[in-house]
CSV table of C-alpha atoms in Angstrom, one decimal:
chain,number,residue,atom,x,y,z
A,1,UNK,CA,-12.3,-69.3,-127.1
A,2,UNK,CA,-9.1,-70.6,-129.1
A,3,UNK,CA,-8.0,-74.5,-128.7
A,4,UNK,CA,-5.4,-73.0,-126.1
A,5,UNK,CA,-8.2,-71.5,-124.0
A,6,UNK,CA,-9.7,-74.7,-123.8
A,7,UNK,CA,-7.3,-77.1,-123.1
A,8,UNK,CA,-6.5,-74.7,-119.9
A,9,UNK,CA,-10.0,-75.1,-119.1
A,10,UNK,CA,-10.0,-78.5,-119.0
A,11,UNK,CA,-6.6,-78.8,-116.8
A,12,UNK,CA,-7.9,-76.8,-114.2
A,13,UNK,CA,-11.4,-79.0,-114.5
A,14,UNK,CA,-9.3,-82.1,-114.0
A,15,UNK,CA,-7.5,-80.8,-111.0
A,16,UNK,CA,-10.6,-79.6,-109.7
A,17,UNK,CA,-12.4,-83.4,-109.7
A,18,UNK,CA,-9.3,-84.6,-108.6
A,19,UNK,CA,-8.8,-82.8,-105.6
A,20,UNK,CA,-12.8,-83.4,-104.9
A,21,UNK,CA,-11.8,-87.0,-105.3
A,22,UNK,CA,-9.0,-86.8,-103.2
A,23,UNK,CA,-11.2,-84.7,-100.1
A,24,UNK,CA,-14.3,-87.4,-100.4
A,25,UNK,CA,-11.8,-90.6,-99.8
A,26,UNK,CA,-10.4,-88.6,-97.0
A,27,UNK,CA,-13.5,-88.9,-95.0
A,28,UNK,CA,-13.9,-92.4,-95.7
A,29,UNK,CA,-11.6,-94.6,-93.6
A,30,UNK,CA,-12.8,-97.9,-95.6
A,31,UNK,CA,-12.8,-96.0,-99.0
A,32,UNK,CA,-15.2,-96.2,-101.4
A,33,UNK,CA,-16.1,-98.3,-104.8
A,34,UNK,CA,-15.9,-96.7,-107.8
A,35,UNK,CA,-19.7,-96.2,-108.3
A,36,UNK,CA,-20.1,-94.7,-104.3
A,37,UNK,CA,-17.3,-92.4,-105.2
A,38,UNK,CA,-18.7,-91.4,-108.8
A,39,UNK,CA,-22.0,-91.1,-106.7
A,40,UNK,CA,-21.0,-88.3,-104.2
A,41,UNK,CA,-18.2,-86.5,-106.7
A,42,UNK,CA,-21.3,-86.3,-108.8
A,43,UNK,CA,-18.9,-87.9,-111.8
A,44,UNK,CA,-19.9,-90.4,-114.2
A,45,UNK,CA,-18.1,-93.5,-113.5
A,46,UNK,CA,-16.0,-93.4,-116.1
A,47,UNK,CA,-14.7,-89.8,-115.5
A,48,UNK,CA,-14.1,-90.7,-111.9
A,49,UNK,CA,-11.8,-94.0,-112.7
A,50,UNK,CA,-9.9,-92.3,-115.5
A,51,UNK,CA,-9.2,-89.9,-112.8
A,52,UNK,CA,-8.6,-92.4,-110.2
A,53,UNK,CA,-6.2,-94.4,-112.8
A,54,UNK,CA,-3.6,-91.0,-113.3
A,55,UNK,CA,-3.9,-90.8,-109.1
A,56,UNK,CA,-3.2,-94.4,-108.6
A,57,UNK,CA,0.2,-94.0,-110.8
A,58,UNK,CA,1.4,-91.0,-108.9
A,59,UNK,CA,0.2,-92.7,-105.8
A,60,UNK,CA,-1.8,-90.8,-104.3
A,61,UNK,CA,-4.8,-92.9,-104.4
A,62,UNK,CA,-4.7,-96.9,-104.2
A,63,UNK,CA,-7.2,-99.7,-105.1
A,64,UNK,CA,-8.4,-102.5,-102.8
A,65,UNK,CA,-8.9,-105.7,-104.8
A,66,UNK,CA,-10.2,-107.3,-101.5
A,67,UNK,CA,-13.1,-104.5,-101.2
A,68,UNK,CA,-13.3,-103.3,-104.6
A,69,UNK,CA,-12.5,-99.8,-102.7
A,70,UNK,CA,-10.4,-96.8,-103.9
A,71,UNK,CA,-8.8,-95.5,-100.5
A,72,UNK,CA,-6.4,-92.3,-100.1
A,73,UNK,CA,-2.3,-93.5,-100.8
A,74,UNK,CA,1.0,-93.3,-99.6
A,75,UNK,CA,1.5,-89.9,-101.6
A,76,UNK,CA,-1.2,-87.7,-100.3
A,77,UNK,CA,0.6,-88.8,-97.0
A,78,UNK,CA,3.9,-87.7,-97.4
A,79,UNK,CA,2.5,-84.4,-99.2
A,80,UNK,CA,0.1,-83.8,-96.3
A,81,UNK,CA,3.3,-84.5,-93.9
A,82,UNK,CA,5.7,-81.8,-95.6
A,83,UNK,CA,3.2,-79.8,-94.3
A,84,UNK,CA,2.8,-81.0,-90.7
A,85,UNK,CA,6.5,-80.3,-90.9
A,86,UNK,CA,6.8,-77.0,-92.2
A,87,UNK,CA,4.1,-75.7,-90.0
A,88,UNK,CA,5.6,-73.8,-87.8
A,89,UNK,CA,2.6,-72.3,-85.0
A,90,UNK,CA,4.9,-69.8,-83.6
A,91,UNK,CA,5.7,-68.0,-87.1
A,92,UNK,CA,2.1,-68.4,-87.9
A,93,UNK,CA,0.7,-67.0,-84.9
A,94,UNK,CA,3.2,-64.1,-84.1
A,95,UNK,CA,1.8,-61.6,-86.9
A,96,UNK,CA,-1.7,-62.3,-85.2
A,97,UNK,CA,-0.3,-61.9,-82.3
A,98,UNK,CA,1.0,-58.7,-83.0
A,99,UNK,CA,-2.4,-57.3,-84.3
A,100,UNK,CA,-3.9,-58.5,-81.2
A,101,UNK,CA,-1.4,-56.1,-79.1
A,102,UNK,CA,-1.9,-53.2,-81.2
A,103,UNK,CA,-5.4,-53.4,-81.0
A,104,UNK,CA,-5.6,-53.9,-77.2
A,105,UNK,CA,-2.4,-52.6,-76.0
A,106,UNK,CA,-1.6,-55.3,-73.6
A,107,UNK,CA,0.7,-58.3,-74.2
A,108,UNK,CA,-0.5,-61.6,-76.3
A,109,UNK,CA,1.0,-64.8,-75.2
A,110,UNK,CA,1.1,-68.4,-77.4
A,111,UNK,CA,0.7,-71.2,-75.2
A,112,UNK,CA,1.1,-74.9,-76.1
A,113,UNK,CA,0.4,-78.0,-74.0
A,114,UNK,CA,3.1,-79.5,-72.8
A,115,UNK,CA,2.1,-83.2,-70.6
A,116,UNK,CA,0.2,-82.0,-67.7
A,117,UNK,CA,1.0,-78.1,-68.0
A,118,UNK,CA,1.3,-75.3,-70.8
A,119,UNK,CA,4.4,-73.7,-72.0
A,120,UNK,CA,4.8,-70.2,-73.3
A,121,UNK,CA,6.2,-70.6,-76.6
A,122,UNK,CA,6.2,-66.8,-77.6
A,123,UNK,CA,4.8,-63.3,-76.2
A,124,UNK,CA,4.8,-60.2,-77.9
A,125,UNK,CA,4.7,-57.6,-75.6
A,126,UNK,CA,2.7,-54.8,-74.2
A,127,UNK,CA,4.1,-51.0,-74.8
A,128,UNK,CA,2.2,-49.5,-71.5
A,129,UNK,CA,5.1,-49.3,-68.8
A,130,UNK,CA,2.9,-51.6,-66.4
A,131,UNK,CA,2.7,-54.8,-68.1
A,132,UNK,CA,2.7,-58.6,-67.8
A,133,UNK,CA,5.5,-60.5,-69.0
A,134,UNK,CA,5.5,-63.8,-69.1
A,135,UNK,CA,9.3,-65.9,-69.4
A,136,UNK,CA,9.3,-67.7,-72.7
A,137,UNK,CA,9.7,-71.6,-72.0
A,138,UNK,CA,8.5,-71.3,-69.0
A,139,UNK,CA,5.5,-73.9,-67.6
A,140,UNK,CA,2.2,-72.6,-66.0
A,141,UNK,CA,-0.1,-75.0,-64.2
A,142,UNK,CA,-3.7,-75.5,-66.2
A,143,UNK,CA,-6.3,-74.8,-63.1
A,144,UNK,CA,-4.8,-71.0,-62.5
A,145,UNK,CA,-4.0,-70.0,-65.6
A,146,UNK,CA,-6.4,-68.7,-68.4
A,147,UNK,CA,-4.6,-70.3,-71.5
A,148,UNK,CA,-4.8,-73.4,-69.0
A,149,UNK,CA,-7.9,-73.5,-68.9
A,150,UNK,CA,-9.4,-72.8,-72.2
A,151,UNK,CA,-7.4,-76.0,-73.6
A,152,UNK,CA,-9.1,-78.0,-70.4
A,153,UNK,CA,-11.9,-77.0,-71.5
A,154,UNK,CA,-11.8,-78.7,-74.3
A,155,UNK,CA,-10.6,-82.3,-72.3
A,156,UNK,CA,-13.0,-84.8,-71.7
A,157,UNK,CA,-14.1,-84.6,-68.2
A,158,UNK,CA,-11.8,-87.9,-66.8
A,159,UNK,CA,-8.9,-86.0,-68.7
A,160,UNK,CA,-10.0,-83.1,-66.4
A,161,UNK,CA,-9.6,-85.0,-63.3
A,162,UNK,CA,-7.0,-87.0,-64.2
A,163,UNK,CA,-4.6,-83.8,-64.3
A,164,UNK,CA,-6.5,-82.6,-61.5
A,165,UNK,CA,-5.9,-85.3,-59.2
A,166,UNK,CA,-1.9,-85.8,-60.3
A,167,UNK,CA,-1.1,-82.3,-59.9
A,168,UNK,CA,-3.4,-81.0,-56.9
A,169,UNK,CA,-5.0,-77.6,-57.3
A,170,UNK,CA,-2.7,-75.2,-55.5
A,171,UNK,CA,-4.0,-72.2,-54.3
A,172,UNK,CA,-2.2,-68.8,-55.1
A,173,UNK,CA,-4.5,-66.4,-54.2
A,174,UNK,CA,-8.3,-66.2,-52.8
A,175,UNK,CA,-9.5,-66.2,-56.4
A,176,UNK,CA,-7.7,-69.7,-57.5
A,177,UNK,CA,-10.1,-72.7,-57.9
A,178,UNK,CA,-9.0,-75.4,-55.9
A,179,UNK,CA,-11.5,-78.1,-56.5
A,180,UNK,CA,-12.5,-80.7,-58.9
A,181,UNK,CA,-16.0,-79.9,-59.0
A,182,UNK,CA,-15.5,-75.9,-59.2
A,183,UNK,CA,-12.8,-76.3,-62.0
A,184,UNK,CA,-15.6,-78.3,-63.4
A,185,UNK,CA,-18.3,-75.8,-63.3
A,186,UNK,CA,-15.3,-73.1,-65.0
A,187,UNK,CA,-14.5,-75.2,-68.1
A,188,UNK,CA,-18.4,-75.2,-68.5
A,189,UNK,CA,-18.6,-71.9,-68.4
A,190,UNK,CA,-15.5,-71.6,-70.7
A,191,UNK,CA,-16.9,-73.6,-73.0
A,192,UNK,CA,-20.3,-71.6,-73.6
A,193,UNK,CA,-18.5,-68.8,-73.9
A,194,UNK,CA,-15.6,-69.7,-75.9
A,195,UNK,CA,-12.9,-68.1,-73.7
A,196,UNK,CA,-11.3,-68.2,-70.7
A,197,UNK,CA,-10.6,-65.5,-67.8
A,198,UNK,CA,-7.5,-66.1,-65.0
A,199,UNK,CA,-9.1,-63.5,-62.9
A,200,UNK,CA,-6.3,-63.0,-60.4
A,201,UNK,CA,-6.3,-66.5,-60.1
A,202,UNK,CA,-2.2,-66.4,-59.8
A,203,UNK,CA,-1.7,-62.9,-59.0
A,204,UNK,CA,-3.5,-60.2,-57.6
A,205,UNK,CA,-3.8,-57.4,-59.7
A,206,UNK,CA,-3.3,-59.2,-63.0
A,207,UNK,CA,-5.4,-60.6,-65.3
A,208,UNK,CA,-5.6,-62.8,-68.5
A,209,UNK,CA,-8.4,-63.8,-71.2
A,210,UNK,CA,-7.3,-67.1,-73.7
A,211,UNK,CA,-9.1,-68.2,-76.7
A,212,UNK,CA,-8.4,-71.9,-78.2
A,213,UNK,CA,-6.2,-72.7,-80.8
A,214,UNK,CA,-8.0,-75.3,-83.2
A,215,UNK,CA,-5.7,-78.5,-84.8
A,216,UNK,CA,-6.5,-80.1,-88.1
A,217,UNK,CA,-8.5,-83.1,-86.1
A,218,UNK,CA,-10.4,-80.0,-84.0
A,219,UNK,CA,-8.5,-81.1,-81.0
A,220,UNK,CA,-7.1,-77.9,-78.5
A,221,UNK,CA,-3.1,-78.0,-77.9
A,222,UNK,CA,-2.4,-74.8,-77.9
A,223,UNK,CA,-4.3,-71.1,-76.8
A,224,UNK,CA,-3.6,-66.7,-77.6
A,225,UNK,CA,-3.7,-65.2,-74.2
A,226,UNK,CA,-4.2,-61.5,-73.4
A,227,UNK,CA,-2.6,-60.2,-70.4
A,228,UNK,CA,-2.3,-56.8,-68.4
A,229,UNK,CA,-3.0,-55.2,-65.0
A,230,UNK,CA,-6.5,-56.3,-63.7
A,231,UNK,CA,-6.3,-52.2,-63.4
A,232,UNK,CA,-6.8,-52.0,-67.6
A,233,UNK,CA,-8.2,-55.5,-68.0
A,234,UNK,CA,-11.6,-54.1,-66.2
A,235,UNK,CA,-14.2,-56.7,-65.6
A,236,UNK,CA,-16.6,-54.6,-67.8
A,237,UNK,CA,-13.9,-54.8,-70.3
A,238,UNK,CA,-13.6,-59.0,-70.8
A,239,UNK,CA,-16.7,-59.5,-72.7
A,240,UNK,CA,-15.2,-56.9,-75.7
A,241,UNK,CA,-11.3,-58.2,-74.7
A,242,UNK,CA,-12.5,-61.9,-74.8
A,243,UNK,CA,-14.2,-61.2,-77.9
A,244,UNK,CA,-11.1,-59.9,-79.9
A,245,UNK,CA,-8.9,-62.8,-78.2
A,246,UNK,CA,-11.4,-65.0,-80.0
A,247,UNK,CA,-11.1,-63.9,-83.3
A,248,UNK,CA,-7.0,-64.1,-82.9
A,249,UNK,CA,-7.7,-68.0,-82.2
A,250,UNK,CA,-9.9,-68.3,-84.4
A,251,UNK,CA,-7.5,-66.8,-87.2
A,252,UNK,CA,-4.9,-68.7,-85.9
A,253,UNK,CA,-6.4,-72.1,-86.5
A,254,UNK,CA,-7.6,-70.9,-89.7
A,255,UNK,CA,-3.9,-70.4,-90.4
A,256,UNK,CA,-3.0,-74.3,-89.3
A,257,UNK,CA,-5.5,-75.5,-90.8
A,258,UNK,CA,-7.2,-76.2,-87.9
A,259,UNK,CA,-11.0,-76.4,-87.8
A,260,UNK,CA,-13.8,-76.8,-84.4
A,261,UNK,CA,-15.5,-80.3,-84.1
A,262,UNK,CA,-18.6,-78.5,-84.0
């Protein structure tokens, strides 16, 4: 290999340890000193601080007399914020969405949360003349609605009942859940299974399966829905369905960035 070759090499070697730097103070909220961060880079010390120097003068890493601690800086901040910006869910999620259609034939909704309700934020539709539309902007209570529930689900139980007890649990039809301790018992279940069913909850004759959409923190604001006549959407159909609205999610917050806390 020529001298060219190697001082390539040796760039992208540099950037490698330097990114691993950069991840390992990420998870530290106190940082590290220079021999704990050598330690679990698995750098010699003096690598790891020559590294750590060219960081510092870009700013993307800063030292802690106090501590003797290298912690993340102001830099990787604004980087890691152009990005927050630029993410855009809808544009990210649409192709997905799309796929999902194709695959099933009945219409994919994005759902965000929006205070105590979600908000569909796009729907690409179904091509069967019976379908379910959803209106774009539009706001859909948590407890009867399958996107709803799939980002309950992932609420701590007082946020649960919290929203439960503001808003009431209307009933719509002989399906809707209209207690605490039932919607309760449902998240559970949505939560071992990994998605949701509306199962005429709002509307006789129509139903919906939602999978979660995963943030960077593994936090659920946002959930792909499938909808269609309960007709197509056969009970003996939700288990493939559900399984398929999963993978969109899951590709989704792969997309974002967005990971599961466990």
């Amino acid at each position: 290999m020529d001298n060219k070759g190697l001082k390539q090499e040796g760039g992208v070697q540099s950037i490698t340890r330097a990114l691993a730097i950069l991840d390992t103070l990420a998870e530290w909220d106190d940082g590290l000193t220079l021999t704990e961060l050598a330690k679990n880079v698995g750098l010699p010390p003096s690598s790891a601080h020559r590294i750590l120097t060219t960081l510092q003068n870009h700013r993307f890493v800063r030292f802690e007399p106090a501590t003797m601690s290298w912690l993340v800086g102001v830099q990787a901040f604004v980087v890691g914020n152009t990005f927050a910006r630029s993410r855009d869910i809808v544009s990210i999620a649409v192709p997905h969405m799309r796929r999902l259609m194709t695959k099933t034939g009945e219409t994919v909704n994005l759902f965000t949360l929006d205070g105590d309700e979600v908000i569909c934020m796009a729907q690409i539709q179904s091509q069967q003349m019976v379908r379910a539309i959803s209106r774009p902007g539009g706001g859909v209570e948590m407890h009867r609605s399958a996107a709803g529930k799939v980002i309950l689900a992932h609420m701590s139980q007082p946020e649960v009942i919290t929203i439960a007890e503001k808003n009431g649990l209307p009933r719509y039809t002989e399906h809707t859940i209209t207690t605490p301790e039932a919607l309760l018992i449902e998240l559970g279940k949505v939560k071992q299974r990994g998605f949701s069913i509306d199962n005429e909850e709002f509307s006789l004759g129509l139903r919906c399966i939602a999978a979660p959409i995963f943030d960077e923190t593994g936090a659920v604001h946002a959930a792909v829905s499938l909808a269609g006549p309960a007709s197509r959407i056969t009970e003996s159909r939700t288990d493939a369905l559900g399984k398929l609205v999963l993978l969109c999610g899951e590709t989704i917050s792969a997309d974002i960035g967005g990971r599961p806390t466990s």
